[in-house]
Amino acid sequence: MNRKHYMVVTGFLTFFLVLSLLFIHTYFNHRAFMEATNQCYDNDGMPEVEKSILSMNWSVICHP
């Protein structure tokens, strides 16, 4: 296997790994967000979503 072929394969695997990790992170983040929202509704509250700059960090505040 020559060097160019090795670089293409390495680049593809790196891209696939990063994409997979982003998907996994998004899945678990969404799952935690929905659990917090559902717990608020279960306690007869009204959830409020707060987002930070660029929507990187989301939080749920439960108002009675």
mmCIF file of the N, C-alpha and C atoms, coordinates in Angstrom:
data_MODEL
# 
_entry.id   MODEL 
# 
loop_
_atom_site.group_PDB 
_atom_site.id 
_atom_site.type_symbol 
_atom_site.label_atom_id 
_atom_site.label_alt_id 
_atom_site.label_comp_id 
_atom_site.label_asym_id 
_atom_site.label_entity_id 
_atom_site.label_seq_id 
_atom_site.pdbx_PDB_ins_code 
_atom_site.Cartn_x 
_atom_site.Cartn_y 
_atom_site.Cartn_z 
_atom_site.occupancy 
_atom_site.B_iso_or_equiv 
_atom_site.pdbx_formal_charge 
_atom_site.auth_seq_id 
_atom_site.auth_comp_id 
_atom_site.auth_asym_id 
_atom_site.auth_atom_id 
_atom_site.pdbx_PDB_model_num 
ATOM 1   N N  . MET A 1 1  ? 0.851   -1.172 0.000  1.00 0.00 ? 1  MET A N  1 
ATOM 2   C CA . MET A 1 1  ? 0.000   0.000  0.000  1.00 0.00 ? 1  MET A CA 1 
ATOM 3   C C  . MET A 1 1  ? 0.899   1.238  0.000  1.00 0.00 ? 1  MET A C  1 
ATOM 4   N N  . ASN A 1 2  ? 0.631   2.144  -0.921 1.00 0.00 ? 2  ASN A N  1 
ATOM 5   C CA . ASN A 1 2  ? 1.484   3.333  -0.992 1.00 0.00 ? 2  ASN A CA 1 
ATOM 6   C C  . ASN A 1 2  ? 1.011   4.401  -0.004 1.00 0.00 ? 2  ASN A C  1 
ATOM 7   N N  . ARG A 1 3  ? 1.792   5.459  0.101  1.00 0.00 ? 3  ARG A N  1 
ATOM 8   C CA . ARG A 1 3  ? 1.532   6.501  1.092  1.00 0.00 ? 3  ARG A CA 1 
ATOM 9   C C  . ARG A 1 3  ? 0.237   7.260  0.824  1.00 0.00 ? 3  ARG A C  1 
ATOM 10  N N  . LYS A 1 4  ? -0.071  7.544  -0.421 1.00 0.00 ? 4  LYS A N  1 
ATOM 11  C CA . LYS A 1 4  ? -1.286  8.279  -0.757 1.00 0.00 ? 4  LYS A CA 1 
ATOM 12  C C  . LYS A 1 4  ? -2.526  7.470  -0.363 1.00 0.00 ? 4  LYS A C  1 
ATOM 13  N N  . HIS A 1 5  ? -2.515  6.196  -0.651 1.00 0.00 ? 5  HIS A N  1 
ATOM 14  C CA . HIS A 1 5  ? -3.630  5.327  -0.289 1.00 0.00 ? 5  HIS A CA 1 
ATOM 15  C C  . HIS A 1 5  ? -3.783  5.263  1.237  1.00 0.00 ? 5  HIS A C  1 
ATOM 16  N N  . TYR A 1 6  ? -2.662  5.179  1.936  1.00 0.00 ? 6  TYR A N  1 
ATOM 17  C CA . TYR A 1 6  ? -2.678  5.155  3.396  1.00 0.00 ? 6  TYR A CA 1 
ATOM 18  C C  . TYR A 1 6  ? -3.291  6.430  3.961  1.00 0.00 ? 6  TYR A C  1 
ATOM 19  N N  . MET A 1 7  ? -2.954  7.586  3.400  1.00 0.00 ? 7  MET A N  1 
ATOM 20  C CA . MET A 1 7  ? -3.485  8.868  3.866  1.00 0.00 ? 7  MET A CA 1 
ATOM 21  C C  . MET A 1 7  ? -4.991  8.976  3.607  1.00 0.00 ? 7  MET A C  1 
ATOM 22  N N  . VAL A 1 8  ? -5.455  8.471  2.485  1.00 0.00 ? 8  VAL A N  1 
ATOM 23  C CA . VAL A 1 8  ? -6.889  8.508  2.167  1.00 0.00 ? 8  VAL A CA 1 
ATOM 24  C C  . VAL A 1 8  ? -7.660  7.635  3.153  1.00 0.00 ? 8  VAL A C  1 
ATOM 25  N N  . VAL A 1 9  ? -7.157  6.444  3.410  1.00 0.00 ? 9  VAL A N  1 
ATOM 26  C CA . VAL A 1 9  ? -7.823  5.542  4.344  1.00 0.00 ? 9  VAL A CA 1 
ATOM 27  C C  . VAL A 1 9  ? -7.814  6.124  5.756  1.00 0.00 ? 9  VAL A C  1 
ATOM 28  N N  . THR A 1 10 ? -6.704  6.673  6.190  1.00 0.00 ? 10 THR A N  1 
ATOM 29  C CA . THR A 1 10 ? -6.598  7.282  7.517  1.00 0.00 ? 10 THR A CA 1 
ATOM 30  C C  . THR A 1 10 ? -7.541  8.483  7.631  1.00 0.00 ? 10 THR A C  1 
ATOM 31  N N  . GLY A 1 11 ? -7.596  9.312  6.605  1.00 0.00 ? 11 GLY A N  1 
ATOM 32  C CA . GLY A 1 11 ? -8.502  10.455 6.608  1.00 0.00 ? 11 GLY A CA 1 
ATOM 33  C C  . GLY A 1 11 ? -9.956  10.031 6.685  1.00 0.00 ? 11 GLY A C  1 
ATOM 34  N N  . PHE A 1 12 ? -10.330 9.010  5.924  1.00 0.00 ? 12 PHE A N  1 
ATOM 35  C CA . PHE A 1 12 ? -11.702 8.515  5.954  1.00 0.00 ? 12 PHE A CA 1 
ATOM 36  C C  . PHE A 1 12 ? -12.059 7.955  7.320  1.00 0.00 ? 12 PHE A C  1 
ATOM 37  N N  . LEU A 1 13 ? -11.164 7.161  7.904  1.00 0.00 ? 13 LEU A N  1 
ATOM 38  C CA . LEU A 1 13 ? -11.427 6.590  9.228  1.00 0.00 ? 13 LEU A CA 1 
ATOM 39  C C  . LEU A 1 13 ? -11.521 7.675  10.302 1.00 0.00 ? 13 LEU A C  1 
ATOM 40  N N  . THR A 1 14 ? -10.680 8.687  10.222 1.00 0.00 ? 14 THR A N  1 
ATOM 41  C CA . THR A 1 14 ? -10.738 9.795  11.172 1.00 0.00 ? 14 THR A CA 1 
ATOM 42  C C  . THR A 1 14 ? -12.055 10.546 11.045 1.00 0.00 ? 14 THR A C  1 
ATOM 43  N N  . PHE A 1 15 ? -12.463 10.843 9.816  1.00 0.00 ? 15 PHE A N  1 
ATOM 44  C CA . PHE A 1 15 ? -13.729 11.527 9.582  1.00 0.00 ? 15 PHE A CA 1 
ATOM 45  C C  . PHE A 1 15 ? -14.897 10.703 10.117 1.00 0.00 ? 15 PHE A C  1 
ATOM 46  N N  . PHE A 1 16 ? -14.899 9.416  9.845  1.00 0.00 ? 16 PHE A N  1 
ATOM 47  C CA . PHE A 1 16 ? -15.961 8.535  10.310 1.00 0.00 ? 16 PHE A CA 1 
ATOM 48  C C  . PHE A 1 16 ? -15.994 8.466  11.836 1.00 0.00 ? 16 PHE A C  1 
ATOM 49  N N  . LEU A 1 17 ? -14.846 8.423  12.477 1.00 0.00 ? 17 LEU A N  1 
ATOM 50  C CA . LEU A 1 17 ? -14.770 8.376  13.933 1.00 0.00 ? 17 LEU A CA 1 
ATOM 51  C C  . LEU A 1 17 ? -15.320 9.661  14.547 1.00 0.00 ? 17 LEU A C  1 
ATOM 52  N N  . VAL A 1 18 ? -14.927 10.798 14.025 1.00 0.00 ? 18 VAL A N  1 
ATOM 53  C CA . VAL A 1 18 ? -15.419 12.082 14.541 1.00 0.00 ? 18 VAL A CA 1 
ATOM 54  C C  . VAL A 1 18 ? -16.921 12.188 14.351 1.00 0.00 ? 18 VAL A C  1 
ATOM 55  N N  . LEU A 1 19 ? -17.412 11.811 13.199 1.00 0.00 ? 19 LEU A N  1 
ATOM 56  C CA . LEU A 1 19 ? -18.846 11.853 12.928 1.00 0.00 ? 19 LEU A CA 1 
ATOM 57  C C  . LEU A 1 19 ? -19.605 10.917 13.875 1.00 0.00 ? 19 LEU A C  1 
ATOM 58  N N  . SER A 1 20 ? -19.081 9.751  14.132 1.00 0.00 ? 20 SER A N  1 
ATOM 59  C CA . SER A 1 20 ? -19.716 8.807  15.048 1.00 0.00 ? 20 SER A CA 1 
ATOM 60  C C  . SER A 1 20 ? -19.754 9.347  16.474 1.00 0.00 ? 20 SER A C  1 
ATOM 61  N N  . LEU A 1 21 ? -18.658 9.936  16.924 1.00 0.00 ? 21 LEU A N  1 
ATOM 62  C CA . LEU A 1 21 ? -18.622 10.494 18.271 1.00 0.00 ? 21 LEU A CA 1 
ATOM 63  C C  . LEU A 1 21 ? -19.591 11.662 18.423 1.00 0.00 ? 21 LEU A C  1 
ATOM 64  N N  . LEU A 1 22 ? -19.715 12.494 17.399 1.00 0.00 ? 22 LEU A N  1 
ATOM 65  C CA . LEU A 1 22 ? -20.685 13.584 17.453 1.00 0.00 ? 22 LEU A CA 1 
ATOM 66  C C  . LEU A 1 22 ? -22.115 13.061 17.519 1.00 0.00 ? 22 LEU A C  1 
ATOM 67  N N  . PHE A 1 23 ? -22.412 12.021 16.782 1.00 0.00 ? 23 PHE A N  1 
ATOM 68  C CA . PHE A 1 23 ? -23.748 11.424 16.818 1.00 0.00 ? 23 PHE A CA 1 
ATOM 69  C C  . PHE A 1 23 ? -24.047 10.858 18.201 1.00 0.00 ? 23 PHE A C  1 
ATOM 70  N N  . ILE A 1 24 ? -23.085 10.133 18.784 1.00 0.00 ? 24 ILE A N  1 
ATOM 71  C CA . ILE A 1 24 ? -23.277 9.543  20.112 1.00 0.00 ? 24 ILE A CA 1 
ATOM 72  C C  . ILE A 1 24 ? -23.483 10.638 21.154 1.00 0.00 ? 24 ILE A C  1 
ATOM 73  N N  . HIS A 1 25 ? -22.685 11.696 21.085 1.00 0.00 ? 25 HIS A N  1 
ATOM 74  C CA . HIS A 1 25 ? -22.818 12.804 22.026 1.00 0.00 ? 25 HIS A CA 1 
ATOM 75  C C  . HIS A 1 25 ? -24.182 13.463 21.890 1.00 0.00 ? 25 HIS A C  1 
ATOM 76  N N  . THR A 1 26 ? -24.639 13.682 20.675 1.00 0.00 ? 26 THR A N  1 
ATOM 77  C CA . THR A 1 26 ? -25.935 14.303 20.446 1.00 0.00 ? 26 THR A CA 1 
ATOM 78  C C  . THR A 1 26 ? -27.066 13.426 20.968 1.00 0.00 ? 26 THR A C  1 
ATOM 79  N N  . TYR A 1 27 ? -26.958 12.137 20.760 1.00 0.00 ? 27 TYR A N  1 
ATOM 80  C CA . TYR A 1 27 ? -27.990 11.210 21.232 1.00 0.00 ? 27 TYR A CA 1 
ATOM 81  C C  . TYR A 1 27 ? -28.125 11.260 22.749 1.00 0.00 ? 27 TYR A C  1 
ATOM 82  N N  . PHE A 1 28 ? -27.023 11.135 23.474 1.00 0.00 ? 28 PHE A N  1 
ATOM 83  C CA . PHE A 1 28 ? -27.092 11.123 24.930 1.00 0.00 ? 28 PHE A CA 1 
ATOM 84  C C  . PHE A 1 28 ? -27.459 12.488 25.494 1.00 0.00 ? 28 PHE A C  1 
ATOM 85  N N  . ASN A 1 29 ? -27.040 13.561 24.848 1.00 0.00 ? 29 ASN A N  1 
ATOM 86  C CA . ASN A 1 29 ? -27.413 14.898 25.276 1.00 0.00 ? 29 ASN A CA 1 
ATOM 87  C C  . ASN A 1 29 ? -28.921 15.101 25.131 1.00 0.00 ? 29 ASN A C  1 
ATOM 88  N N  . HIS A 1 30 ? -29.478 14.684 24.008 1.00 0.00 ? 30 HIS A N  1 
ATOM 89  C CA . HIS A 1 30 ? -30.914 14.811 23.779 1.00 0.00 ? 30 HIS A CA 1 
ATOM 90  C C  . HIS A 1 30 ? -31.700 13.952 24.766 1.00 0.00 ? 30 HIS A C  1 
ATOM 91  N N  . ARG A 1 31 ? -31.205 12.766 25.034 1.00 0.00 ? 31 ARG A N  1 
ATOM 92  C CA . ARG A 1 31 ? -31.878 11.866 25.970 1.00 0.00 ? 31 ARG A CA 1 
ATOM 93  C C  . ARG A 1 31 ? -31.937 12.476 27.374 1.00 0.00 ? 31 ARG A C  1 
ATOM 94  N N  . ALA A 1 32 ? -30.839 13.048 27.840 1.00 0.00 ? 32 ALA A N  1 
ATOM 95  C CA . ALA A 1 32 ? -30.807 13.686 29.157 1.00 0.00 ? 32 ALA A CA 1 
ATOM 96  C C  . ALA A 1 32 ? -31.719 14.915 29.189 1.00 0.00 ? 32 ALA A C  1 
ATOM 97  N N  . PHE A 1 33 ? -31.728 15.665 28.115 1.00 0.00 ? 33 PHE A N  1 
ATOM 98  C CA . PHE A 1 33 ? -32.583 16.849 28.020 1.00 0.00 ? 33 PHE A CA 1 
ATOM 99  C C  . PHE A 1 33 ? -34.056 16.452 28.105 1.00 0.00 ? 33 PHE A C  1 
ATOM 100 N N  . MET A 1 34 ? -34.457 15.402 27.408 1.00 0.00 ? 34 MET A N  1 
ATOM 101 C CA . MET A 1 34 ? -35.853 14.963 27.425 1.00 0.00 ? 34 MET A CA 1 
ATOM 102 C C  . MET A 1 34 ? -36.237 14.377 28.789 1.00 0.00 ? 34 MET A C  1 
ATOM 103 N N  . GLU A 1 35 ? -35.319 13.685 29.449 1.00 0.00 ? 35 GLU A N  1 
ATOM 104 C CA . GLU A 1 35 ? -35.608 13.161 30.783 1.00 0.00 ? 35 GLU A CA 1 
ATOM 105 C C  . GLU A 1 35 ? -35.847 14.290 31.773 1.00 0.00 ? 35 GLU A C  1 
ATOM 106 N N  . ALA A 1 36 ? -35.037 15.345 31.699 1.00 0.00 ? 36 ALA A N  1 
ATOM 107 C CA . ALA A 1 36 ? -35.218 16.494 32.593 1.00 0.00 ? 36 ALA A CA 1 
ATOM 108 C C  . ALA A 1 36 ? -36.545 17.194 32.316 1.00 0.00 ? 36 ALA A C  1 
ATOM 109 N N  . THR A 1 37 ? -36.901 17.335 31.059 1.00 0.00 ? 37 THR A N  1 
ATOM 110 C CA . THR A 1 37 ? -38.169 17.968 30.700 1.00 0.00 ? 37 THR A CA 1 
ATOM 111 C C  . THR A 1 37 ? -39.343 17.124 31.169 1.00 0.00 ? 37 THR A C  1 
ATOM 112 N N  . ASN A 1 38 ? -39.280 15.820 30.986 1.00 0.00 ? 38 ASN A N  1 
ATOM 113 C CA . ASN A 1 38 ? -40.364 14.940 31.421 1.00 0.00 ? 38 ASN A CA 1 
ATOM 114 C C  . ASN A 1 38 ? -40.515 14.922 32.941 1.00 0.00 ? 38 ASN A C  1 
ATOM 115 N N  . GLN A 1 39 ? -39.412 14.967 33.673 1.00 0.00 ? 39 GLN A N  1 
ATOM 116 C CA . GLN A 1 39 ? -39.498 15.020 35.130 1.00 0.00 ? 39 GLN A CA 1 
ATOM 117 C C  . GLN A 1 39 ? -40.165 16.299 35.583 1.00 0.00 ? 39 GLN A C  1 
ATOM 118 N N  . CYS A 1 40 ? -39.921 17.374 34.894 1.00 0.00 ? 40 CYS A N  1 
ATOM 119 C CA . CYS A 1 40 ? -40.565 18.644 35.232 1.00 0.00 ? 40 CYS A CA 1 
ATOM 120 C C  . CYS A 1 40 ? -42.072 18.539 35.003 1.00 0.00 ? 40 CYS A C  1 
ATOM 121 N N  . TYR A 1 41 ? -42.478 17.978 33.869 1.00 0.00 ? 41 TYR A N  1 
ATOM 122 C CA . TYR A 1 41 ? -43.907 17.800 33.600 1.00 0.00 ? 41 TYR A CA 1 
ATOM 123 C C  . TYR A 1 41 ? -44.543 16.844 34.615 1.00 0.00 ? 41 TYR A C  1 
ATOM 124 N N  . ASP A 1 42 ? -43.832 15.804 35.015 1.00 0.00 ? 42 ASP A N  1 
ATOM 125 C CA . ASP A 1 42 ? -44.356 14.853 35.993 1.00 0.00 ? 42 ASP A CA 1 
ATOM 126 C C  . ASP A 1 42 ? -44.609 15.508 37.345 1.00 0.00 ? 42 ASP A C  1 
ATOM 127 N N  . ASN A 1 43 ? -43.838 16.542 37.676 1.00 0.00 ? 43 ASN A N  1 
ATOM 128 C CA . ASN A 1 43 ? -43.999 17.262 38.936 1.00 0.00 ? 43 ASN A CA 1 
ATOM 129 C C  . ASN A 1 43 ? -44.883 18.498 38.771 1.00 0.00 ? 43 ASN A C  1 
ATOM 130 N N  . ASP A 1 44 ? -45.706 18.507 37.731 1.00 0.00 ? 44 ASP A N  1 
ATOM 131 C CA . ASP A 1 44 ? -46.637 19.603 37.428 1.00 0.00 ? 44 ASP A CA 1 
ATOM 132 C C  . ASP A 1 44 ? -45.928 20.948 37.287 1.00 0.00 ? 44 ASP A C  1 
ATOM 133 N N  . GLY A 1 45 ? -44.771 20.926 36.683 1.00 0.00 ? 45 GLY A N  1 
ATOM 134 C CA . GLY A 1 45 ? -44.029 22.160 36.451 1.00 0.00 ? 45 GLY A CA 1 
ATOM 135 C C  . GLY A 1 45 ? -44.049 22.533 34.977 1.00 0.00 ? 45 GLY A C  1 
ATOM 136 N N  . MET A 1 46 ? -43.478 23.690 34.695 1.00 0.00 ? 46 MET A N  1 
ATOM 137 C CA . MET A 1 46 ? -43.367 24.172 33.323 1.00 0.00 ? 46 MET A CA 1 
ATOM 138 C C  . MET A 1 46 ? -41.879 24.349 33.011 1.00 0.00 ? 46 MET A C  1 
ATOM 139 N N  . PRO A 1 47 ? -41.339 23.502 32.141 1.00 0.00 ? 47 PRO A N  1 
ATOM 140 C CA . PRO A 1 47 ? -39.904 23.603 31.851 1.00 0.00 ? 47 PRO A CA 1 
ATOM 141 C C  . PRO A 1 47 ? -39.579 24.838 31.010 1.00 0.00 ? 47 PRO A C  1 
ATOM 142 N N  . GLU A 1 48 ? -38.442 25.419 31.311 1.00 0.00 ? 48 GLU A N  1 
ATOM 143 C CA . GLU A 1 48 ? -37.930 26.543 30.526 1.00 0.00 ? 48 GLU A CA 1 
ATOM 144 C C  . GLU A 1 48 ? -36.530 26.179 30.066 1.00 0.00 ? 48 GLU A C  1 
ATOM 145 N N  . VAL A 1 49 ? -36.293 26.333 28.802 1.00 0.00 ? 49 VAL A N  1 
ATOM 146 C CA . VAL A 1 49 ? -35.000 25.968 28.223 1.00 0.00 ? 49 VAL A CA 1 
ATOM 147 C C  . VAL A 1 49 ? -34.137 27.213 28.129 1.00 0.00 ? 49 VAL A C  1 
ATOM 148 N N  . GLU A 1 50 ? -32.923 27.118 28.638 1.00 0.00 ? 50 GLU A N  1 
ATOM 149 C CA . GLU A 1 50 ? -31.956 28.204 28.521 1.00 0.00 ? 50 GLU A CA 1 
ATOM 150 C C  . GLU A 1 50 ? -30.803 27.720 27.657 1.00 0.00 ? 50 GLU A C  1 
ATOM 151 N N  . LYS A 1 51 ? -30.406 28.565 26.721 1.00 0.00 ? 51 LYS A N  1 
ATOM 152 C CA . LYS A 1 51 ? -29.289 28.233 25.836 1.00 0.00 ? 51 LYS A CA 1 
ATOM 153 C C  . LYS A 1 51 ? -28.175 29.253 26.035 1.00 0.00 ? 51 LYS A C  1 
ATOM 154 N N  . SER A 1 52 ? -26.955 28.770 25.978 1.00 0.00 ? 52 SER A N  1 
ATOM 155 C CA . SER A 1 52 ? -25.821 29.677 26.052 1.00 0.00 ? 52 SER A CA 1 
ATOM 156 C C  . SER A 1 52 ? -25.434 30.105 24.640 1.00 0.00 ? 52 SER A C  1 
ATOM 157 N N  . ILE A 1 53 ? -24.371 30.824 24.536 1.00 0.00 ? 53 ILE A N  1 
ATOM 158 C CA . ILE A 1 53 ? -23.900 31.324 23.244 1.00 0.00 ? 53 ILE A CA 1 
ATOM 159 C C  . ILE A 1 53 ? -23.638 30.154 22.300 1.00 0.00 ? 53 ILE A C  1 
ATOM 160 N N  . LEU A 1 54 ? -24.079 30.277 21.080 1.00 0.00 ? 54 LEU A N  1 
ATOM 161 C CA . LEU A 1 54 ? -23.922 29.287 20.017 1.00 0.00 ? 54 LEU A CA 1 
ATOM 162 C C  . LEU A 1 54 ? -24.666 27.979 20.304 1.00 0.00 ? 54 LEU A C  1 
ATOM 163 N N  . SER A 1 55 ? -25.549 27.995 21.286 1.00 0.00 ? 55 SER A N  1 
ATOM 164 C CA . SER A 1 55 ? -26.377 26.827 21.635 1.00 0.00 ? 55 SER A CA 1 
ATOM 165 C C  . SER A 1 55 ? -25.544 25.594 21.973 1.00 0.00 ? 55 SER A C  1 
ATOM 166 N N  . MET A 1 56 ? -24.385 25.795 22.552 1.00 0.00 ? 56 MET A N  1 
ATOM 167 C CA . MET A 1 56 ? -23.550 24.655 22.911 1.00 0.00 ? 56 MET A CA 1 
ATOM 168 C C  . MET A 1 56 ? -24.013 24.008 24.215 1.00 0.00 ? 56 MET A C  1 
ATOM 169 N N  . ASN A 1 57 ? -24.460 24.829 25.166 1.00 0.00 ? 57 ASN A N  1 
ATOM 170 C CA . ASN A 1 57 ? -24.909 24.311 26.455 1.00 0.00 ? 57 ASN A CA 1 
ATOM 171 C C  . ASN A 1 57 ? -26.372 24.656 26.656 1.00 0.00 ? 57 ASN A C  1 
ATOM 172 N N  . TRP A 1 58 ? -27.177 23.652 26.849 1.00 0.00 ? 58 TRP A N  1 
ATOM 173 C CA . TRP A 1 58 ? -28.592 23.843 27.104 1.00 0.00 ? 58 TRP A CA 1 
ATOM 174 C C  . TRP A 1 58 ? -28.859 23.413 28.529 1.00 0.00 ? 58 TRP A C  1 
ATOM 175 N N  . SER A 1 59 ? -29.809 24.084 29.176 1.00 0.00 ? 59 SER A N  1 
ATOM 176 C CA . SER A 1 59 ? -30.229 23.680 30.512 1.00 0.00 ? 59 SER A CA 1 
ATOM 177 C C  . SER A 1 59 ? -31.740 23.817 30.617 1.00 0.00 ? 59 SER A C  1 
ATOM 178 N N  . VAL A 1 60 ? -32.301 23.043 31.519 1.00 0.00 ? 60 VAL A N  1 
ATOM 179 C CA . VAL A 1 60 ? -33.743 23.059 31.739 1.00 0.00 ? 60 VAL A CA 1 
ATOM 180 C C  . VAL A 1 60 ? -33.997 23.557 33.159 1.00 0.00 ? 60 VAL A C  1 
ATOM 181 N N  . ILE A 1 61 ? -34.835 24.580 33.270 1.00 0.00 ? 61 ILE A N  1 
ATOM 182 C CA . ILE A 1 61 ? -35.257 25.083 34.561 1.00 0.00 ? 61 ILE A CA 1 
ATOM 183 C C  . ILE A 1 61 ? -36.737 24.774 34.715 1.00 0.00 ? 61 ILE A C  1 
ATOM 184 N N  . CYS A 1 62 ? -37.116 24.208 35.857 1.00 0.00 ? 62 CYS A N  1 
ATOM 185 C CA . CYS A 1 62 ? -38.503 23.817 36.075 1.00 0.00 ? 62 CYS A CA 1 
ATOM 186 C C  . CYS A 1 62 ? -39.172 24.850 36.975 1.00 0.00 ? 62 CYS A C  1 
ATOM 187 N N  . HIS A 1 63 ? -40.183 25.525 36.432 1.00 0.00 ? 63 HIS A N  1 
ATOM 188 C CA . HIS A 1 63 ? -40.959 26.496 37.189 1.00 0.00 ? 63 HIS A CA 1 
ATOM 189 C C  . HIS A 1 63 ? -42.241 25.847 37.685 1.00 0.00 ? 63 HIS A C  1 
ATOM 190 N N  . PRO A 1 64 ? -42.583 26.050 38.957 1.00 0.00 ? 64 PRO A N  1 
ATOM 191 C CA . PRO A 1 64 ? -43.818 25.449 39.488 1.00 0.00 ? 64 PRO A CA 1 
ATOM 192 C C  . PRO A 1 64 ? -45.081 26.056 38.885 1.00 0.00 ? 64 PRO A C  1 
# 
